XYZ file of C-alpha atoms in Angstrom:
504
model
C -49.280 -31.772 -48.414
C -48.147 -32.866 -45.383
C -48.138 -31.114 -41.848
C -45.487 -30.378 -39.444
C -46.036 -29.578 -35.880
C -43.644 -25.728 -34.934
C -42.705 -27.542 -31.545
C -42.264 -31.198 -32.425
C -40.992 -31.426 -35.888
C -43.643 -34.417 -35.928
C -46.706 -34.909 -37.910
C -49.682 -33.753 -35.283
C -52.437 -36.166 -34.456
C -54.638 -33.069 -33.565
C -53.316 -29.997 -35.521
C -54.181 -26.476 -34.869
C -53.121 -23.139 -36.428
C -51.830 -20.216 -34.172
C -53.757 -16.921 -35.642
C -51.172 -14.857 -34.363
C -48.549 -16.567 -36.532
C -49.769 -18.745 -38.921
C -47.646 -21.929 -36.842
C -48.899 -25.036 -37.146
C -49.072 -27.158 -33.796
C -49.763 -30.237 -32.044
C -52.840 -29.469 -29.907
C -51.679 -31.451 -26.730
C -48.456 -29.824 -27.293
C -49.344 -26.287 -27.680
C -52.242 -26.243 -25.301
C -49.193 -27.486 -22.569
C -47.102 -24.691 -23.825
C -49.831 -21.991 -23.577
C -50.314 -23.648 -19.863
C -47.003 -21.591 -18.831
C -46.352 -19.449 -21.229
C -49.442 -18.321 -22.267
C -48.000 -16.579 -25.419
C -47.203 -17.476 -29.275
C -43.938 -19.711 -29.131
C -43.281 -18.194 -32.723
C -43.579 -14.530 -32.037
C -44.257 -14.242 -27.992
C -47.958 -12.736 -29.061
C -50.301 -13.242 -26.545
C -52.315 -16.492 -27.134
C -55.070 -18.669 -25.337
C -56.174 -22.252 -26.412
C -59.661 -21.135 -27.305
C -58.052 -19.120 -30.017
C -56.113 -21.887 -31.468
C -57.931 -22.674 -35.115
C -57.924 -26.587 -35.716
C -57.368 -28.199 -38.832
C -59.692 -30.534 -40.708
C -57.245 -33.834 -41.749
C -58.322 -37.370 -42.308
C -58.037 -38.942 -38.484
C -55.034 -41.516 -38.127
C -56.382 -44.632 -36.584
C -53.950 -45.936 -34.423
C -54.453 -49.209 -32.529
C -56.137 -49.101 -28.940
C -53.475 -50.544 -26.648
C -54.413 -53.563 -25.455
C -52.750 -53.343 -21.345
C -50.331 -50.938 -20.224
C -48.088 -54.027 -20.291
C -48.192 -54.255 -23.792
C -45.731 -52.924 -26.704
C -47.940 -50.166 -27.622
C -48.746 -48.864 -24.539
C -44.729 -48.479 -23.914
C -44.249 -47.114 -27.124
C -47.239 -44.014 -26.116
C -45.087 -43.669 -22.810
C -41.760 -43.379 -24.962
C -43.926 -40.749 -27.415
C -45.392 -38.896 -24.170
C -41.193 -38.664 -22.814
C -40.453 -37.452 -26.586
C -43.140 -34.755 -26.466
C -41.989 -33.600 -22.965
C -38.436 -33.814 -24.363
C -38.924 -31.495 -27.425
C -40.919 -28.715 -25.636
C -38.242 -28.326 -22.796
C -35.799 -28.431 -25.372
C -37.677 -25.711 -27.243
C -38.159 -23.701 -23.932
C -34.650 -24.036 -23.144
C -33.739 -22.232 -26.265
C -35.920 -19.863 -26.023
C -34.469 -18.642 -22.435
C -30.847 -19.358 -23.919
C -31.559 -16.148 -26.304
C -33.170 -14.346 -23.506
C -30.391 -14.632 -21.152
C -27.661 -14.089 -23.676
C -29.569 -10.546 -24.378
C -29.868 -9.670 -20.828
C -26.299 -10.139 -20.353
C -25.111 -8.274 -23.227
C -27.456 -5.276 -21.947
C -25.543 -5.804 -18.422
C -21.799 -5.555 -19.980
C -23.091 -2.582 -21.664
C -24.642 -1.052 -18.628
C -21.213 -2.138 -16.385
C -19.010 -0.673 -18.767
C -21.014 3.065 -18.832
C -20.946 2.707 -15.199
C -17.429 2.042 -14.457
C -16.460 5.502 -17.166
C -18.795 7.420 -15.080
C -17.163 5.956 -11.887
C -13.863 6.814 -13.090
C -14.552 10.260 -14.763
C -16.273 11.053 -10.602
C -13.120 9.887 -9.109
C -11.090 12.040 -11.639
C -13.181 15.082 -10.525
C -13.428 14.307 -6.688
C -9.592 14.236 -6.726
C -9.425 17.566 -8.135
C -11.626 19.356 -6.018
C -9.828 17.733 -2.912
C -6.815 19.482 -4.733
C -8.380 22.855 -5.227
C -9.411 22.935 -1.868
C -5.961 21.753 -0.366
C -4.788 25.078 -2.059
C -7.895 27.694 -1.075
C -7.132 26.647 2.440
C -4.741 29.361 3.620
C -6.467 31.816 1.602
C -9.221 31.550 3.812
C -7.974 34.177 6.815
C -5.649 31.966 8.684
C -2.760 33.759 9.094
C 0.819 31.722 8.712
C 2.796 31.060 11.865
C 5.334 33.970 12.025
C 8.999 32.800 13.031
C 11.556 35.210 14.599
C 14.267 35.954 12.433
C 17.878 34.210 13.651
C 20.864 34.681 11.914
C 21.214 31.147 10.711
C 17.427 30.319 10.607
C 15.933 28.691 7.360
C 13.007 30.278 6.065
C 11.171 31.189 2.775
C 11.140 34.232 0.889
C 9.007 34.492 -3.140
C 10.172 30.715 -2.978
C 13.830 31.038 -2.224
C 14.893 29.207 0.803
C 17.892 30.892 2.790
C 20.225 27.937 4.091
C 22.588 27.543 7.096
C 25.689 27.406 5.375
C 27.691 26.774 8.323
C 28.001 24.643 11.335
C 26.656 26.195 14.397
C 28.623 23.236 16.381
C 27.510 20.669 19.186
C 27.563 23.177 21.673
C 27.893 22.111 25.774
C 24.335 23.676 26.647
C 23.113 21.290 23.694
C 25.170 17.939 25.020
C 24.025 18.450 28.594
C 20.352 18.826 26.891
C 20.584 15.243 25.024
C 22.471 13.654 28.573
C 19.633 14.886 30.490
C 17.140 13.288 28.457
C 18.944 10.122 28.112
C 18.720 9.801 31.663
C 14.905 10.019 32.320
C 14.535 7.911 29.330
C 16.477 5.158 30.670
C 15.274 5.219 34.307
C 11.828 5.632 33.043
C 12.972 2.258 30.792
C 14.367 0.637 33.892
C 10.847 1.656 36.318
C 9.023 -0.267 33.293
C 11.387 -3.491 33.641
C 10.085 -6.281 31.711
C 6.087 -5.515 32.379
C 3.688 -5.320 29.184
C 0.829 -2.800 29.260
C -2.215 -4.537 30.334
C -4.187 -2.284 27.399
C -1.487 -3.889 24.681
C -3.181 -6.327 22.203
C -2.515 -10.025 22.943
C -1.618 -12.101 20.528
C -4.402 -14.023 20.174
C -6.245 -10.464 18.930
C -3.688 -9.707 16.913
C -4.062 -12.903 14.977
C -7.559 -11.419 14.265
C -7.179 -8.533 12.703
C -8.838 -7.796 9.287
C -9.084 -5.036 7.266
C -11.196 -2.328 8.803
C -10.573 0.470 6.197
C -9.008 1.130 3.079
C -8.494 4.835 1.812
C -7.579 5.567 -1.546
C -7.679 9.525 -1.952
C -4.960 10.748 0.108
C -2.828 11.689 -2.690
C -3.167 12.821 -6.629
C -4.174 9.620 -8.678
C -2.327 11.196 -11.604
C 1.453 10.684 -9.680
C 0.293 7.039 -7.505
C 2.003 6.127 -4.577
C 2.157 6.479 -1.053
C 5.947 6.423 0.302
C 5.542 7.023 4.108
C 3.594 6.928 7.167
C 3.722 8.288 10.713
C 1.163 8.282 13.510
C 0.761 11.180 15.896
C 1.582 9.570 19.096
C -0.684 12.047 21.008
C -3.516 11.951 18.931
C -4.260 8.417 17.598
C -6.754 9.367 15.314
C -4.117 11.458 12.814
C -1.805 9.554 10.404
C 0.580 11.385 8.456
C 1.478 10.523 4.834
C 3.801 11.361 1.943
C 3.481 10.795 -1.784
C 4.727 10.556 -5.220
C 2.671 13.703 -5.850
C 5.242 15.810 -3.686
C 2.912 16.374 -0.916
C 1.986 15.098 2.336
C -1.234 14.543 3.881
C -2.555 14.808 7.424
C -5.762 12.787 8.012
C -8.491 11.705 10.742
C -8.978 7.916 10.548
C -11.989 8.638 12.834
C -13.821 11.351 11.044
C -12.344 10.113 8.021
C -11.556 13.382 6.591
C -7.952 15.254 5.154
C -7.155 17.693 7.794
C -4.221 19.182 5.810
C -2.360 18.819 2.444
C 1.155 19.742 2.782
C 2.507 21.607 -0.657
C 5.760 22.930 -1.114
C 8.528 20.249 -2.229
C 9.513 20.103 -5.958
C 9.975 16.313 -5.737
C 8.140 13.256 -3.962
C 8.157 13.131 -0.169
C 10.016 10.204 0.847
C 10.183 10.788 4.644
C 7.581 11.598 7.430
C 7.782 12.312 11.098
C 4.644 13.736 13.313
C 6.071 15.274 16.417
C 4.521 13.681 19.377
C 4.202 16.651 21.166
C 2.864 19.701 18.789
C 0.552 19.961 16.048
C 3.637 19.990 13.328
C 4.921 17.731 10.997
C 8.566 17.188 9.353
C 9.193 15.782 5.924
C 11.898 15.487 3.960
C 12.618 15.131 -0.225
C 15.120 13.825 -2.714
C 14.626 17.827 -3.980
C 18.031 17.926 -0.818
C 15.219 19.980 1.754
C 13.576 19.328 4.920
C 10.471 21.099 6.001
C 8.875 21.883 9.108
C 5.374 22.383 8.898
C 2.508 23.920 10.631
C -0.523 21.518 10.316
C -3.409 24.147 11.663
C -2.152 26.315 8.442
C -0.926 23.974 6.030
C 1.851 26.182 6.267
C 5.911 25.524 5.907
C 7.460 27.055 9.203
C 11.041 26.482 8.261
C 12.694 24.921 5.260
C 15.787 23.157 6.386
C 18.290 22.745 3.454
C 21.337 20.958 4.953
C 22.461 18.634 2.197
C 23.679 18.520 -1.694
C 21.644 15.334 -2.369
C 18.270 13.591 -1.913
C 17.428 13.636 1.886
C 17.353 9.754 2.209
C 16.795 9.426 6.358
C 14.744 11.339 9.086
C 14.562 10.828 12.410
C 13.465 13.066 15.398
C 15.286 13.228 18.996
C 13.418 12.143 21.638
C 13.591 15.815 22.912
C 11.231 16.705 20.216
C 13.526 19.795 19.346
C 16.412 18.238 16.957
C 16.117 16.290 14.122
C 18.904 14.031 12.320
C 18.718 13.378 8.120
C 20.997 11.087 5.924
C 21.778 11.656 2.292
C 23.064 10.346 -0.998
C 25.480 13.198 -0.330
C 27.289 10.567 2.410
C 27.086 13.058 5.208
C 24.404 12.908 8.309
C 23.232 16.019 9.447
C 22.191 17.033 13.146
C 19.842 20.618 13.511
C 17.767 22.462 15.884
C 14.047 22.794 14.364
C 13.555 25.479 17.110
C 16.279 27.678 15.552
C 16.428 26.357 12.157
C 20.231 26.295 12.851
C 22.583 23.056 11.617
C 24.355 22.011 14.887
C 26.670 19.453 13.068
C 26.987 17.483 9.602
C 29.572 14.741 9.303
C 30.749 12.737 6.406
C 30.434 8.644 6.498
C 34.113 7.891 5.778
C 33.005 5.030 3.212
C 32.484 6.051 -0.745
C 28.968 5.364 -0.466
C 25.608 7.618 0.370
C 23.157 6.718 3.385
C 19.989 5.780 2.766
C 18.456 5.593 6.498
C 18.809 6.646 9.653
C 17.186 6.357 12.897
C 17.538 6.881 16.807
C 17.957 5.292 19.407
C 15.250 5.655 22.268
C 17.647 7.079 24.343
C 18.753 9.590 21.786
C 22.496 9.396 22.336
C 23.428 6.981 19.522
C 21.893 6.631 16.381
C 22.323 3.989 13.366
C 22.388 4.497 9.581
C 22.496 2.653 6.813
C 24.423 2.794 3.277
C 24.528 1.961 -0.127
C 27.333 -0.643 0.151
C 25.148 -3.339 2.765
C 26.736 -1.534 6.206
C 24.551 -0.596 8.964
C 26.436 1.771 11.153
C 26.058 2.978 14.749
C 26.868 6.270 15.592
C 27.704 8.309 18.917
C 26.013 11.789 18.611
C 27.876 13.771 21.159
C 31.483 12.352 19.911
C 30.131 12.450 16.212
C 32.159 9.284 15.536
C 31.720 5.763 14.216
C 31.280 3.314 17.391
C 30.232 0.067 15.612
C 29.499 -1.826 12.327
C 27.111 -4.198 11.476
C 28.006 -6.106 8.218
C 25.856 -9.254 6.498
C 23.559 -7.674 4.341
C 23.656 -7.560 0.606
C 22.213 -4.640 -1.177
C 21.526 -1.356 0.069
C 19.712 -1.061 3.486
C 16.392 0.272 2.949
C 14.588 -0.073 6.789
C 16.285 -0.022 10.236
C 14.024 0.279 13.686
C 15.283 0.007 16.856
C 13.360 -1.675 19.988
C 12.020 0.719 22.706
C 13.951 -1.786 25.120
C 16.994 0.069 23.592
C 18.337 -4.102 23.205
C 17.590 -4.606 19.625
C 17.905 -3.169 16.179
C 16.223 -4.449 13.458
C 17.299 -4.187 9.580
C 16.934 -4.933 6.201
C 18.135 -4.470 2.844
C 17.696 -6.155 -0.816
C 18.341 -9.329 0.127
C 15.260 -10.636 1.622
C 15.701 -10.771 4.781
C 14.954 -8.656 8.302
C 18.566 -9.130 10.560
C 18.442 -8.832 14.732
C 20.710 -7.452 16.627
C 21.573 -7.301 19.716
C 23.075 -3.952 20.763
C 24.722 -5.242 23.733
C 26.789 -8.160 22.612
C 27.061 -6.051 19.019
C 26.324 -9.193 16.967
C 23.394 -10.357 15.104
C 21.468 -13.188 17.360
C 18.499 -13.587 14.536
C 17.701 -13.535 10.960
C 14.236 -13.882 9.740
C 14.425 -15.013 6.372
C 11.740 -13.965 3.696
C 10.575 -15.291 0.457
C 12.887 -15.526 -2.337
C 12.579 -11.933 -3.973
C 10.611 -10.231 -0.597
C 11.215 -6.643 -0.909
C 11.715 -5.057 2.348
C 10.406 -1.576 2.415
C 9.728 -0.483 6.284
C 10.169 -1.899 9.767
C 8.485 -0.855 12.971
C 8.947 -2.498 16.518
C 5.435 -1.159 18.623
C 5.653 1.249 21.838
C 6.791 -2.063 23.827
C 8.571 -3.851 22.124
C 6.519 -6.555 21.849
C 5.729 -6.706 18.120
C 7.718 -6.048 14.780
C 6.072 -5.149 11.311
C 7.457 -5.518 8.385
C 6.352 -3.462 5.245
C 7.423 -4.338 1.525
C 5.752 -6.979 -0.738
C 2.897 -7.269 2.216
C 2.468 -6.671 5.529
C 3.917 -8.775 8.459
C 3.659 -9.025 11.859
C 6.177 -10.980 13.949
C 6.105 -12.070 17.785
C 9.323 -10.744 19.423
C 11.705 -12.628 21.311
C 9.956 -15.980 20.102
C 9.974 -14.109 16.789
C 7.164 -16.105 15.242
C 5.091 -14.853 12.196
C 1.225 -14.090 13.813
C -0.058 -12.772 11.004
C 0.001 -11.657 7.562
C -2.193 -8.965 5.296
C -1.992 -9.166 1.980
C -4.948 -6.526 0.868
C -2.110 -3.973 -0.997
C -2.089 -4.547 -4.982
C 0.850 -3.194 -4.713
C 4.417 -3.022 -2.726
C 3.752 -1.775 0.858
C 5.944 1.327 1.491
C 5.349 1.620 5.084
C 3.783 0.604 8.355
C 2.913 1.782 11.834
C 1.355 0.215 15.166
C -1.166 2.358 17.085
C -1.248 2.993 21.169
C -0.990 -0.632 22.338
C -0.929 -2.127 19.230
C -4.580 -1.117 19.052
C -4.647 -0.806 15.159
C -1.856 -1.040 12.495
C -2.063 1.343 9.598
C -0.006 0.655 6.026
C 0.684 2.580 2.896
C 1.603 1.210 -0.691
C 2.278 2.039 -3.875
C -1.379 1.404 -4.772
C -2.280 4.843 -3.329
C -3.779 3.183 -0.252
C -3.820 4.211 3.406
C -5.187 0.787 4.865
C -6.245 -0.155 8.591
C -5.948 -3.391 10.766
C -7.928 -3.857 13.582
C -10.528 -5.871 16.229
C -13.964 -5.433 14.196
């Protein structure tokens, strides 16, 4: 019967028997192994060399080797290599099986962890939810509005609706010319000069992600679908959702100071008044609301159209705000009174689907289904000038707070410049094939313009070079926003992130 080393499949010069599992080894071999293992390479039993049992065999004379020159001698080296060979090779296998049970106890461990993350995330979203709703059951009165014949308010639910035209009335007209007249002076005492606190360029290029805030809204209905930024408070950005509400939070304390409930269908528009703790939003569900943020509570529900409300803007007065519609008409009320001043029908065949106005407040532009973007003159309610060159429906228009340019886009990849002045488009900054153009937004001077839609850019003006580009959203940005100065930029997407640039 012949022997066979466990390690080296060899016949052993010196064989021993392992007690602890019967192995037979090579003595050199094992007593190497036991060196660094010092365990059974059978069964991992603990083992020492003095328990190794040899066995008795006839000796097998081998020749001395003459020199270390000679055949022989090479041939031990080669044998010595061979041994070394087979118990790394051994060793090898053994930490093969190791590892490859390790990592299967990992997966399991990852995947229990990532249920348990997800089941947390479930419940934290609900209780954020509950809360949202216990809030104005807590004491806090809601913000009583004196009744006006034509005001909009809430009663069980039922919203009582201005059903006629209070007019454009000459007290309201000298209001919007006196405004426009600080506003431009104000413009002109500026001139050309750039805030010395406004982020150069060369800052702006390093921006990076500083936070990224994923429960804002319900992560049953995703989707964030616009931003604002209170312009006298920094810290408070303003949201809406697919989940029909809209969300007031602290980017400092990095907490929800309100969730807005009380539209039936997504909020699609967003405006923080600069001025006042209140918010507006608007709703395909044809209603905009005015809201008190200390209460959570809808101050007056503004139902002016027969379609989805598709544009919001607020006047620079703070006390008026104009909406667009599917319903082809653009609206013009008093969120004082609650009272519809003036709604007039685009004469085209096609709904709006934006609106914004001008810093000076006097003119406004809107855009339509059919690739128009239009220009409007509020006190003469009437058509002054069209801009045509788009194709698609214009989803994003912005003007410059020099009052000199207007910025647009539609479905056709591409942001369009124009210049108010000359009335004719001086610029087009063309996008990837298939870009999708979501928001635009020119900062406090005019110096920058972001651009929100399959990511985030950020354009030089004048020069109108790219500076930089974010592309953290998984999914199409739906809106974007410059701080004070250009200090931070926030974004929202349809990944149910609220996400923040800035200077580390």
């Amino acid at each position: 019967m012949s022997l066979i080393c466990s390690i080296s499949n060899e016949v052993p010069e010196h064989p021993c028997i392992s007690p602890k599992s019967g192995a037979i080894f090579e003595r050199r071999l094992i007593e190497k192994y036991l060196v660094e293992n010092e365990c059974d390479p059978i069964n991992g039993q603990p083992l020492t060399a003095d328990e190794l049992v040899d066995v008795k065999t006839p000796p097998i004379v081998r020749p001395k080797p003459p020199s270390a020159t000679s055949i022989p001698a090479t041939l031990k080296t080669m044998q010595d290599e061979w041994d070394a060979l087979m118990l790394h090779s051994f060793t090898q296998r053994q930490q093969l099986q190791t590892a490859r049970q390790e990592l299967s106890h990992a997966l399991y461990q990852h995947d229990a962890a990532c249920r348990v993350i997800a089941r947390l995330n479930k419940e934290v979203t609900a209780a954020r939810e509950a809360l949202a709703t216990l809030k104005p059951q807590t004491g806090i009165s809601a913000i009583q509005v004196a009744p006006q014949p034509s005001i909009a308010s809430e009663a069980a639910g039922v919203a009582t609706q201005p059903v006629e035209q209070a007019g454009m009335s000459a007290e309201v007209i000298q209001i919007l010319q006196d405004k426009a007249t600080v506003l431009t002076q104000e413009r002109k005492k500026k001139g050309r000069t750039v805030p010395e606190e406004l982020v150069s360029q060369e800052k702006l290029r390093g921006f990076l992600t500083l936070a990224s805030h994923p429960g804002l809204h319900s992560a049953s209905v995703p989707g964030i679908l616009a931003l604002d930024i209170n312009h006298s408070d920094q810290s408070k950005i303003l949201t809406g959702g697919n989940d029909k509400n809209a969300t007031v939070f602290n980017k400092d304390t990095e907490q929800i100071v309100a969730v807005l409930k009380g539209h039936t269908k997504k909020v699609t528009k967003v405006i923080f008044h600069p001025e006042e703790d209140t918010v507006i939003t608007a709703s395909p569900d044809a209603c905009m609301r005015v809201w008190h943020v200390p209460t959570s509570q809808t101050q007056l529900l503004l139902r002016c159209h027969e379609g989805p409300v598709t544009g919001l803007s607020l006047h620079p007065t703070g006390d008026y705000v104009l909406s667009t519609s599917s319903d082809k008409h653009w609206a013009f009320s008093d969120i004082r009174s609650g009272r519809l001043l003036t709604k007039v029908a685009d004469t085209a065949e096609f709904g709006l689907t934006t609106a914004q106005f001008h810093p000076d407040g006097l003119i406004f532009g809107t855009g339509t289904e059919d690739s128009q973007v239009k220009i409007w003159d509020l006190k003469e309610q009437s058509n002054v000038a069209n801009f045509a060159g788009h194709t698609g429906p214009i989803t994003a228009i912005s003007f410059s707070e020099n009052g000199y340019y207007l910025a647009t886009a539609a479905d056709d990849a591409c942001v369009k410049l124009w210049d108010l002045r000359k009335l004719k488009n001086f610029k087009t900054i063309q996008l990837d094939d298939g870009y999708e153009v979501k928001d635009l937004c020119f900062d406090q001077s005019g110096t920058y313009l972001a651009i929100a839609g399959t990511d985030i850019r950020v354009y030089l003006c004048k020069q109108w070079q790219e500076l930089k580009v974010f592309n953290d959203h998984t999914a199409l940005a739906t809106g974007v926003r410059f701080g004070k100065h250009a200090q931070y930029i926030a974004s929202t997407s349809m990944d149910r992130t609220l996400k923040l640039y800035g200077v580390e």
